Amino acid sequence: MSAIISRIETRPSKIIKTLRFKLSAAFLGTLFLMLLILNTFPVFITQNQIVSAKRNDMQGKVGLLSTTLAALPVLTTEKISPVISVLDMDNISGRLLITDLNAVVVYDSARLSSLNAKVAVLPEIVTALSGNDVFRSNYKNGIFYSMASSPIVSTDGIKGCVYFYEKDLEEGAFLRRTQVNISKISIAIAFLGIAGAVFFSFIFGKRVNGLLNGIRSVREGEYAHVIELSGEDELSEVAKEFNELSTRLQKTEEVRREFVSNASHELRTPLASIKLLADSVVHTKKIDEKKLKEFLGDISDETDRLKRITEHLLILTRIDSSDSVKFQEVDLRRTIQKAVQNFELLLKQNGVQINCELSDNCIISADCDGAYQVVSNLLENAIKYNKEKNGFVTIRLYRKDNEVILEVSDNGVGIPEEDLPRIFERFYRVDKARSRETGGTGLGLSIVKEWVEDFGGSIRVESVFSKGTTFILTFESLYKDEAGL
Ligand code: ADP
């Protein structure tokens, strides 16, 4: 199968469009939230600092003046003016009002004659005349309007109050400039942010689209599909993992196809023989009884072969679907004794001697039927692929360290070195003719290997061609003696 490389498709699917939208919306939402904070928080802090500086300055001046004026016997313009000059407050920016206890203006820095001798009913003056210090500041249309007022308290009590009003354009302009500058920066950031969000969501969407296309292709059965994503980010990692997954799927699919093709081939051969034999019987006009029996015997043999193949295929399916495997404590000694008993007839027919050296307490965790199939397949092979005369089979079972070891040896035909690595493959036979003759399916050893691996064990084979073969199986021992072994 040739590799199909997916170029990243530029046409985005609905999912990608939604993903892009969500990404952009999340990014832009966060950006606008940050810009909102940037536009309000620094201005708020600066405004507070300006107000606090003003409070200190104005209250300081008002306080100093009211304390000084408290020493005057009476509050008149003539008496107040020299004090203001001494305190260097005659050119003060803003407006200074001094009232007597009745809120009548006795001094006005703006020197508005209209206000002199008038009652100034301002809330700050009223508060100050009741004995409290007041400060208030407003920021409006780029201007700070601030007022501070303090009572003039002598030993006789409250004599009047000092009221100071200031309209600050300078600090207001500074705050406004700061606001405008931050807004300009924010607009620039917003434009860059929108461009960035669109760009990155487009790139990201394009990469995710590539991944999606790959996943869809594999879902459609194109296991050779390779996703190519440049770069070294998390998405290219996902693409790499996915490519490995599809490669494995492809291998599994190839194995499955090969298995189905081999299985069909194996089933077709006996079926074709049965058809041929049956057709011969049907189309032969006069067939003697001996010939007929011979044909029917052959049909029966072929049917047996079909039965064995299907049985073996069913066992393999059972091993593959691990759900039906029931693990329990299995005493391998008893499994071997049962298998030997069942093979007594075959041993006799083949003239093969058997020798068993079986230790106690060789307990493993296994499926009971599976363990029997392991022992019987190995024993059957050791008998089948043995010498015609003086054949020997030895089964040894013992515990070593924490393991149970099972050895099945024969002095039979042996396996050529070049075939050893392949004998556990499904349907692999060294000598096809001999295997068929002896009713082999080519599945026995693969069943053994798959069961052994399922039981957490291992299997290896040692063989010398025309001298004999030994299969060595190792399992974890469930039985621990006093020494803990
Ligand atoms: P089969 O059903 O053909 O016996 P197996 O999977 O059991 O299939 O064995 C695969 C092949 O390994 C056999 O065809 C045979 O050639 C070889 N083989 C297995 N066991 C032995 C043995 N004990 N001695 C020699 N050859 C063996």
Coordinates of N, CA and C in Angstrom, one line a residue, residues 132-326:
N132 N -16.0 71.7 61.6 CA -15.4 70.6 60.9 C -14.6 71.1 59.7
D133 N -13.5 70.3 59.5 CA -12.7 70.6 58.3 C -13.4 69.9 57.1
V134 N -13.3 70.6 55.9 CA -14.0 70.0 54.8 C -13.0 70.0 53.6
F135 N -13.1 68.9 52.8 CA -12.3 69.0 51.5 C -13.2 68.2 50.5
R136 N -13.3 68.8 49.3 CA -14.0 68.1 48.2 C -13.4 68.4 46.9
S137 N -13.4 67.4 46.0 CA -12.7 67.7 44.7 C -13.5 66.9 43.7
N138 N -13.8 67.6 42.5 CA -14.5 67.0 41.4 C -13.6 67.1 40.2
Y139 N -13.7 66.1 39.3 CA -13.0 66.1 38.1 C -14.1 66.1 37.0
K140 N -14.1 67.1 36.2 CA -15.2 67.2 35.2 C -14.6 67.9 33.9
N141 N -14.9 67.3 32.8 CA -14.4 67.9 31.5 C -13.0 68.3 31.5
G142 N -12.1 67.5 32.1 CA -10.7 67.9 32.1 C -10.3 68.9 33.1
I143 N -11.1 69.2 34.0 CA -10.8 70.3 35.0 C -11.1 69.7 36.4
F144 N -10.1 70.0 37.4 CA -10.3 69.6 38.8 C -10.9 70.8 39.5
Y145 N -12.1 70.6 40.1 CA -12.7 71.7 41.0 C -12.5 71.2 42.4
S146 N -11.7 72.0 43.2 CA -11.4 71.5 44.6 C -11.8 72.6 45.6
M147 N -12.3 72.2 46.7 CA -12.7 73.1 47.8 C -12.2 72.6 49.1
A148 N -11.6 73.5 49.9 CA -11.2 73.1 51.3 C -11.7 74.2 52.2
S149 N -12.1 73.8 53.4 CA -12.6 74.8 54.3 C -12.3 74.4 55.8
S150 N -11.9 75.4 56.6 CA -11.6 75.1 58.0 C -12.2 76.2 58.9
P151 N -12.6 75.8 60.2 CA -13.1 76.8 61.1 C -11.9 77.6 61.7
I152 N -12.2 78.9 62.0 CA -11.2 79.7 62.7 C -11.6 79.6 64.2
V153 N -10.8 78.9 64.9 CA -11.2 78.6 66.3 C -10.2 79.3 67.3
S154 N -10.8 80.3 68.1 CA -9.9 80.9 69.1 C -10.3 80.3 70.5
T155 N -9.8 80.9 71.5 CA -10.1 80.3 72.8 C -11.6 80.6 73.2
D156 N -12.2 81.6 72.5 CA -13.6 81.9 72.8 C -14.5 81.0 72.0
G157 N -14.0 80.3 71.1 CA -14.8 79.4 70.3 C -14.7 79.7 68.8
I158 N -15.6 79.3 67.9 CA -15.5 79.5 66.5 C -15.8 81.0 66.1
K159 N -14.8 81.6 65.4 CA -15.0 83.0 65.1 C -15.4 83.1 63.6
G160 N -15.2 82.2 62.8 CA -15.5 82.3 61.4 C -14.9 81.1 60.7
C161 N -14.7 81.2 59.4 CA -14.0 80.1 58.6 C -13.2 80.6 57.4
V162 N -12.3 79.7 57.0 CA -11.5 80.0 55.8 C -12.0 79.0 54.7
Y163 N -12.3 79.6 53.6 CA -12.8 78.7 52.5 C -11.8 79.0 51.3
F164 N -11.3 77.9 50.7 CA -10.4 78.0 49.6 C -11.0 77.2 48.4
Y165 N -11.1 77.8 47.3 CA -11.6 77.1 46.1 C -10.6 77.2 45.0
E166 N -10.4 76.1 44.3 CA -9.4 76.1 43.2 C -9.9 75.4 42.0
K167 N -9.6 75.9 40.8 CA -10.1 75.3 39.6 C -8.7 75.0 38.8
D168 N -8.4 73.7 38.8 CA -7.1 73.3 38.2 C -7.2 72.8 36.8
L169 N -6.7 73.6 35.9 CA -6.7 73.2 34.5 C -5.5 72.3 34.1
E170 N -4.4 72.7 34.8 CA -3.1 72.0 34.4 C -3.1 70.5 34.7
E171 N -3.5 70.2 36.0 CA -3.5 68.7 36.4 C -4.6 68.0 35.6
G172 N -5.7 68.7 35.3 CA -6.8 68.2 34.6 C -6.3 67.8 33.2
A173 N -5.5 68.8 32.6 CA -5.0 68.6 31.2 C -4.1 67.4 31.2
F174 N -3.3 67.3 32.3 CA -2.3 66.2 32.3 C -3.1 64.8 32.4
L175 N -4.1 64.8 33.2 CA -4.9 63.6 33.3 C -5.6 63.2 31.9
R176 N -6.1 64.3 31.3 CA -6.8 64.1 30.0 C -5.8 63.6 29.0
R177 N -4.5 64.2 29.0 CA -3.5 63.7 28.0 C -3.2 62.2 28.3
T178 N -3.1 61.9 29.5 CA -2.8 60.5 29.9 C -3.9 59.6 29.3
Q179 N -5.1 60.1 29.5 CA -6.3 59.3 29.1 C -6.2 59.1 27.5
V180 N -6.0 60.2 26.8 CA -5.9 60.1 25.4 C -4.8 59.2 24.9
N181 N -3.6 59.3 25.6 CA -2.5 58.5 25.2 C -2.8 57.0 25.4
I182 N -3.4 56.7 26.5 CA -3.7 55.3 26.8 C -4.7 54.8 25.8
S183 N -5.7 55.7 25.4 CA -6.7 55.3 24.4 C -6.0 55.0 23.1
K184 N -5.0 55.8 22.7 CA -4.4 55.6 21.4 C -3.6 54.3 21.4
I185 N -2.9 54.1 22.5 CA -2.1 52.8 22.6 C -3.1 51.6 22.6
S186 N -4.3 51.8 23.3 CA -5.3 50.7 23.3 C -5.8 50.4 21.9
I187 N -6.0 51.5 21.1 CA -6.6 51.2 19.8 C -5.5 50.5 18.9
A188 N -4.3 50.9 19.1 CA -3.2 50.2 18.4 C -3.1 48.7 18.8
I189 N -3.2 48.5 20.1 CA -3.1 47.1 20.6 C -4.4 46.3 20.1
A190 N -5.5 47.0 20.1 CA -6.8 46.3 19.7 C -6.6 45.9 18.2
F191 N -6.0 46.8 17.4 CA -5.9 46.4 15.9 C -4.9 45.2 15.8
L192 N -3.8 45.4 16.5 CA -2.8 44.3 16.5 C -3.4 43.0 17.0
G193 N -4.2 43.1 18.1 CA -4.8 41.9 18.7 C -5.8 41.2 17.7
I194 N -6.6 42.1 17.0 CA -7.6 41.5 16.1 C -6.8 40.8 14.9
A195 N -5.8 41.5 14.4 CA -5.0 40.9 13.3 C -4.4 39.6 13.8
G196 N -3.8 39.6 15.0 CA -3.1 38.4 15.6 C -4.1 37.3 15.8
A197 N -5.3 37.7 16.3 CA -6.3 36.6 16.6 C -6.7 36.0 15.3
V198 N -7.0 36.8 14.3 CA -7.4 36.3 13.0 C -6.3 35.4 12.4
F199 N -5.0 35.9 12.4 CA -3.9 35.2 11.8 C -3.7 33.8 12.6
F200 N -3.6 33.9 13.9 CA -3.3 32.6 14.6 C -4.5 31.6 14.6
S201 N -5.7 32.2 14.6 CA -6.8 31.2 14.5 C -6.9 30.6 13.1
F202 N -6.4 31.4 12.1 CA -6.4 30.8 10.8 C -5.3 29.7 10.7
I203 N -4.1 30.0 11.2 CA -3.0 29.0 11.2 C -3.4 27.8 12.0
F204 N -3.9 28.0 13.2 CA -4.3 26.9 14.1 C -5.4 26.0 13.4
G205 N -6.4 26.8 12.9 CA -7.5 26.1 12.2 C -7.0 25.2 11.1
K206 N -6.0 25.8 10.3 CA -5.5 25.1 9.1 C -4.8 23.8 9.6
R207 N -4.1 23.9 10.7 CA -3.3 22.7 11.2 C -4.3 21.6 11.8
V208 N -5.3 22.1 12.5 CA -6.3 21.2 13.0 C -7.1 20.5 11.9
N209 N -7.3 21.3 10.8 CA -8.0 20.8 9.6 C -7.2 19.6 9.0
G210 N -5.9 19.8 9.0 CA -5.0 18.8 8.5 C -5.1 17.5 9.3
L211 N -5.2 17.7 10.6 CA -5.3 16.5 11.5 C -6.7 15.8 11.3
L212 N -7.7 16.7 11.2 CA -9.1 16.1 11.0 C -9.2 15.3 9.7
N213 N -8.6 15.9 8.7 CA -8.6 15.2 7.4 C -8.0 13.8 7.5
G214 N -6.8 13.8 8.2 CA -6.1 12.5 8.4 C -7.0 11.5 9.1
I215 N -7.6 12.0 10.2 CA -8.4 11.1 11.0 C -9.6 10.6 10.2
R216 N -10.2 11.4 9.4 CA -11.3 11.0 8.6 C -10.8 10.0 7.5
S217 N -9.7 10.2 6.9 CA -9.2 9.3 5.9 C -9.0 7.9 6.5
V218 N -8.4 7.9 7.8 CA -8.1 6.6 8.4 C -9.5 5.9 8.8
R219 N -10.4 6.8 9.2 CA -11.7 6.2 9.5 C -12.4 5.6 8.3
E220 N -12.1 6.1 7.1 CA -12.6 5.6 5.9 C -11.8 4.3 5.4
G221 N -10.8 4.0 6.2 CA -10.0 2.7 5.9 C -8.7 3.0 5.1
E222 N -8.4 4.3 4.9 CA -7.1 4.6 4.3 C -6.0 4.6 5.4
Y223 N -5.5 3.4 5.8 CA -4.6 3.3 6.9 C -3.2 3.8 6.5
A224 N -2.9 3.9 5.2 CA -1.6 4.4 4.8 C -1.5 5.9 4.8
H225 N -2.6 6.6 5.2 CA -2.6 8.0 5.3 C -1.5 8.6 6.3
V226 N -0.7 9.5 5.8 CA 0.3 10.1 6.6 C 0.0 11.6 6.8
I227 N -0.1 12.1 8.0 CA -0.4 13.5 8.2 C 1.0 14.3 8.3
E228 N 1.1 15.3 7.5 CA 2.4 16.0 7.5 C 2.1 17.4 8.1
L229 N 2.6 17.6 9.3 CA 2.4 18.9 10.0 C 3.8 19.4 10.3
S230 N 4.2 20.6 9.7 CA 5.5 21.1 10.0 C 5.5 21.7 11.4
G231 N 6.7 22.0 11.9 CA 6.9 22.6 13.2 C 7.0 21.6 14.3
E232 N 7.2 22.1 15.5 CA 7.5 21.2 16.6 C 6.5 21.5 17.8
D233 N 5.3 21.9 17.5 CA 4.4 22.2 18.5 C 3.6 21.0 18.9
E234 N 2.6 21.2 19.8 CA 1.8 20.1 20.4 C 1.0 19.4 19.3
L235 N 0.5 20.2 18.3 CA -0.3 19.6 17.2 C 0.6 18.6 16.4
S236 N 1.8 19.0 16.1 CA 2.7 18.1 15.3 C 3.0 16.9 16.1
E237 N 3.1 17.0 17.4 CA 3.2 15.8 18.3 C 2.0 14.9 18.1
V238 N 0.8 15.5 18.2 CA -0.4 14.7 18.0 C -0.4 14.0 16.6
A239 N 0.1 14.8 15.6 CA 0.1 14.2 14.2 C 1.1 13.0 14.2
K240 N 2.2 13.1 14.9 CA 3.2 12.0 14.9 C 2.6 10.8 15.6
E241 N 2.0 11.0 16.7 CA 1.3 9.9 17.4 C 0.3 9.3 16.6
F242 N -0.5 10.1 15.9 CA -1.6 9.6 15.0 C -1.0 8.8 13.9
N243 N 0.1 9.3 13.3 CA 0.7 8.5 12.2 C 1.2 7.2 12.7
E244 N 1.8 7.1 13.9 CA 2.2 5.8 14.5 C 1.0 4.9 14.6
L245 N -0.1 5.5 15.1 CA -1.3 4.7 15.4 C -1.8 4.1 14.0
S246 N -1.8 5.0 13.0 CA -2.4 4.5 11.7 C -1.4 3.5 11.1
T247 N -0.1 3.6 11.3 CA 0.8 2.6 10.8 C 0.6 1.3 11.5
R248 N 0.3 1.3 12.8 CA 0.0 0.1 13.5 C -1.3 -0.5 13.0
L249 N -2.3 0.4 12.8 CA -3.6 -0.1 12.3 C -3.4 -0.8 10.9
Q250 N -2.5 -0.1 10.1 CA -2.2 -0.7 8.8 C -1.6 -2.1 8.9
K251 N -0.7 -2.2 9.8 CA 0.0 -3.5 10.0 C -1.0 -4.6 10.4
T252 N -1.9 -4.2 11.4 CA -2.9 -5.1 11.9 C -3.8 -5.5 10.8
E253 N -4.2 -4.5 10.0 CA -5.1 -4.8 8.9 C -4.4 -5.7 7.9
E254 N -3.1 -5.5 7.6 CA -2.4 -6.4 6.7 C -2.4 -7.8 7.2
V255 N -2.1 -7.9 8.6 CA -2.1 -9.3 9.2 C -3.4 -9.9 9.1
R256 N -4.5 -9.1 9.3 CA -5.8 -9.7 9.3 C -6.2 -10.1 7.9
R257 N -5.8 -9.3 6.9 CA -6.1 -9.7 5.5 C -5.4 -11.0 5.1
E258 N -4.1 -11.0 5.6 CA -3.2 -12.2 5.2 C -3.9 -13.4 5.9
F259 N -4.3 -13.2 7.2 CA -4.9 -14.3 7.9 C -6.2 -14.8 7.2
V260 N -7.0 -13.9 6.8 CA -8.3 -14.3 6.2 C -8.0 -15.0 4.9
S261 N -7.0 -14.5 4.1 CA -6.7 -15.1 2.8 C -6.1 -16.5 3.1
N262 N -5.2 -16.6 4.1 CA -4.7 -18.0 4.4 C -5.8 -18.9 4.8
A263 N -6.6 -18.4 5.7 CA -7.7 -19.2 6.3 C -8.6 -19.7 5.1
S264 N -8.9 -18.8 4.2 CA -9.8 -19.2 3.1 C -9.1 -20.2 2.2
H265 N -7.8 -20.0 2.0 CA -7.1 -21.0 1.2 C -7.1 -22.4 1.9
E266 N -6.8 -22.4 3.2 CA -6.8 -23.6 3.9 C -8.1 -24.3 3.9
L267 N -9.2 -23.5 4.0 CA -10.5 -24.1 4.0 C -10.9 -24.6 2.6
R268 N -10.4 -23.9 1.6 CA -10.8 -24.2 0.2 C -10.2 -25.5 -0.2
T269 N -9.0 -25.8 0.2 CA -8.3 -27.1 -0.2 C -9.1 -28.3 0.1
P270 N -9.5 -28.5 1.4 CA -10.3 -29.7 1.7 C -11.7 -29.7 1.1
L271 N -12.2 -28.5 1.0 CA -13.6 -28.4 0.3 C -13.5 -28.8 -1.2
A272 N -12.4 -28.4 -1.8 CA -12.2 -28.7 -3.2 C -12.1 -30.3 -3.4
S273 N -11.3 -30.9 -2.4 CA -11.1 -32.3 -2.4 C -12.5 -33.0 -2.2
I274 N -13.2 -32.5 -1.3 CA -14.5 -33.1 -1.0 C -15.4 -33.1 -2.2
K275 N -15.4 -31.9 -2.9 CA -16.2 -31.7 -4.1 C -15.8 -32.7 -5.2
L276 N -14.5 -32.8 -5.4 CA -13.9 -33.7 -6.4 C -14.3 -35.1 -6.1
L277 N -14.2 -35.5 -4.9 CA -14.5 -36.9 -4.5 C -16.0 -37.2 -4.7
A278 N -16.8 -36.2 -4.2 CA -18.2 -36.4 -4.3 C -18.7 -36.5 -5.8
D279 N -18.1 -35.5 -6.6 CA -18.4 -35.5 -8.1 C -18.0 -36.9 -8.7
S280 N -16.9 -37.4 -8.3 CA -16.4 -38.7 -8.9 C -17.4 -39.8 -8.6
V281 N -17.9 -39.8 -7.4 CA -18.9 -40.8 -7.0 C -20.2 -40.6 -7.8
V282 N -20.6 -39.3 -7.9 CA -21.9 -39.0 -8.6 C -21.8 -39.4 -10.1
H283 N -20.6 -39.0 -10.7 CA -20.5 -39.2 -12.2 C -20.0 -40.6 -12.6
T284 N -19.6 -41.4 -11.7 CA -19.2 -42.8 -12.1 C -20.4 -43.6 -12.1
K285 N -20.7 -44.2 -13.3 CA -21.9 -44.9 -13.5 C -22.0 -46.2 -12.6
K286 N -21.0 -47.0 -12.7 CA -20.9 -48.2 -11.9 C -19.7 -48.1 -11.0
I287 N -19.9 -48.0 -9.7 CA -18.8 -47.8 -8.8 C -18.9 -49.0 -7.8
D288 N -17.7 -49.7 -7.7 CA -17.8 -50.9 -6.8 C -17.7 -50.4 -5.4
E289 N -18.1 -51.2 -4.5 CA -18.3 -50.9 -3.1 C -16.9 -50.5 -2.4
K290 N -15.9 -51.2 -2.9 CA -14.6 -50.9 -2.3 C -14.1 -49.5 -2.6
K291 N -14.3 -49.1 -3.9 CA -13.9 -47.8 -4.4 C -14.8 -46.7 -3.7
L292 N -16.1 -47.0 -3.5 CA -17.0 -46.1 -2.9 C -16.5 -45.8 -1.5
K293 N -16.2 -46.9 -0.8 CA -15.8 -46.8 0.6 C -14.5 -46.0 0.7
E294 N -13.6 -46.2 -0.3 CA -12.3 -45.5 -0.3 C -12.6 -44.0 -0.5
F295 N -13.5 -43.7 -1.4 CA -13.9 -42.2 -1.6 C -14.5 -41.6 -0.4
L296 N -15.4 -42.4 0.2 CA -16.1 -41.8 1.4 C -15.1 -41.7 2.5
G297 N -14.2 -42.6 2.6 CA -13.1 -42.5 3.7 C -12.3 -41.2 3.5
D298 N -12.0 -40.9 2.2 CA -11.2 -39.7 1.9 C -12.1 -38.5 2.2
I299 N -13.4 -38.5 1.9 CA -14.2 -37.4 2.2 C -14.3 -37.2 3.7
S300 N -14.3 -38.3 4.5 CA -14.4 -38.2 5.9 C -13.1 -37.6 6.5
D301 N -11.9 -38.0 5.9 CA -10.6 -37.4 6.3 C -10.6 -35.9 6.1
E302 N -11.1 -35.5 4.8 CA -11.1 -34.1 4.5 C -12.0 -33.3 5.4
T303 N -13.1 -33.9 5.8 CA -14.1 -33.3 6.7 C -13.4 -33.1 8.1
D304 N -12.7 -34.1 8.5 CA -12.0 -34.0 9.8 C -11.0 -32.8 9.8
R305 N -10.3 -32.7 8.6 CA -9.4 -31.6 8.5 C -10.1 -30.2 8.6
L306 N -11.2 -30.2 7.9 CA -12.0 -28.9 8.0 C -12.4 -28.6 9.4
K307 N -12.8 -29.7 10.1 CA -13.3 -29.5 11.5 C -12.1 -29.0 12.4
R308 N -10.9 -29.6 12.1 CA -9.8 -29.2 12.9 C -9.4 -27.7 12.7
I309 N -9.4 -27.4 11.4 CA -9.1 -26.0 11.0 C -10.1 -25.0 11.7
T310 N -11.4 -25.3 11.6 CA -12.4 -24.4 12.2 C -12.2 -24.4 13.7
E311 N -11.9 -25.6 14.3 CA -11.7 -25.6 15.8 C -10.6 -24.7 16.2
H312 N -9.5 -24.8 15.4 CA -8.3 -24.0 15.7 C -8.6 -22.5 15.5
L313 N -9.3 -22.2 14.4 CA -9.7 -20.8 14.2 C -10.5 -20.3 15.3
L314 N -11.4 -21.1 15.8 CA -12.3 -20.6 16.9 C -11.4 -20.4 18.2
I315 N -10.4 -21.3 18.4 CA -9.6 -21.1 19.6 C -8.8 -19.7 19.5
L316 N -8.3 -19.5 18.3 CA -7.6 -18.2 18.1 C -8.5 -17.0 18.3
T317 N -9.7 -17.1 17.8 CA -10.7 -16.0 18.1 C -10.9 -15.8 19.5
R318 N -11.0 -17.0 20.3 CA -11.3 -16.9 21.7 C -10.1 -16.2 22.4
I319 N -8.9 -16.6 22.0 CA -7.7 -16.0 22.6 C -7.7 -14.5 22.4
D320 N -8.0 -14.1 21.1 CA -8.0 -12.7 20.7 C -9.0 -11.9 21.5
S321 N -10.2 -12.5 21.7 CA -11.2 -11.7 22.5 C -11.0 -12.1 24.0
S322 N -10.1 -11.4 24.6 CA -9.7 -11.8 26.0 C -10.8 -11.9 27.0
D323 N -12.0 -11.4 26.6 CA -13.2 -11.5 27.5 C -13.5 -12.9 28.0
S324 N -13.4 -13.8 27.0 CA -13.9 -15.2 27.3 C -12.8 -16.0 28.0
V325 N -11.6 -15.4 28.2 CA -10.5 -16.2 28.9 C -10.7 -16.1 30.4
K326 N -10.8 -17.3 31.0 CA -11.0 -17.3 32.5 C -9.7 -17.7 33.2

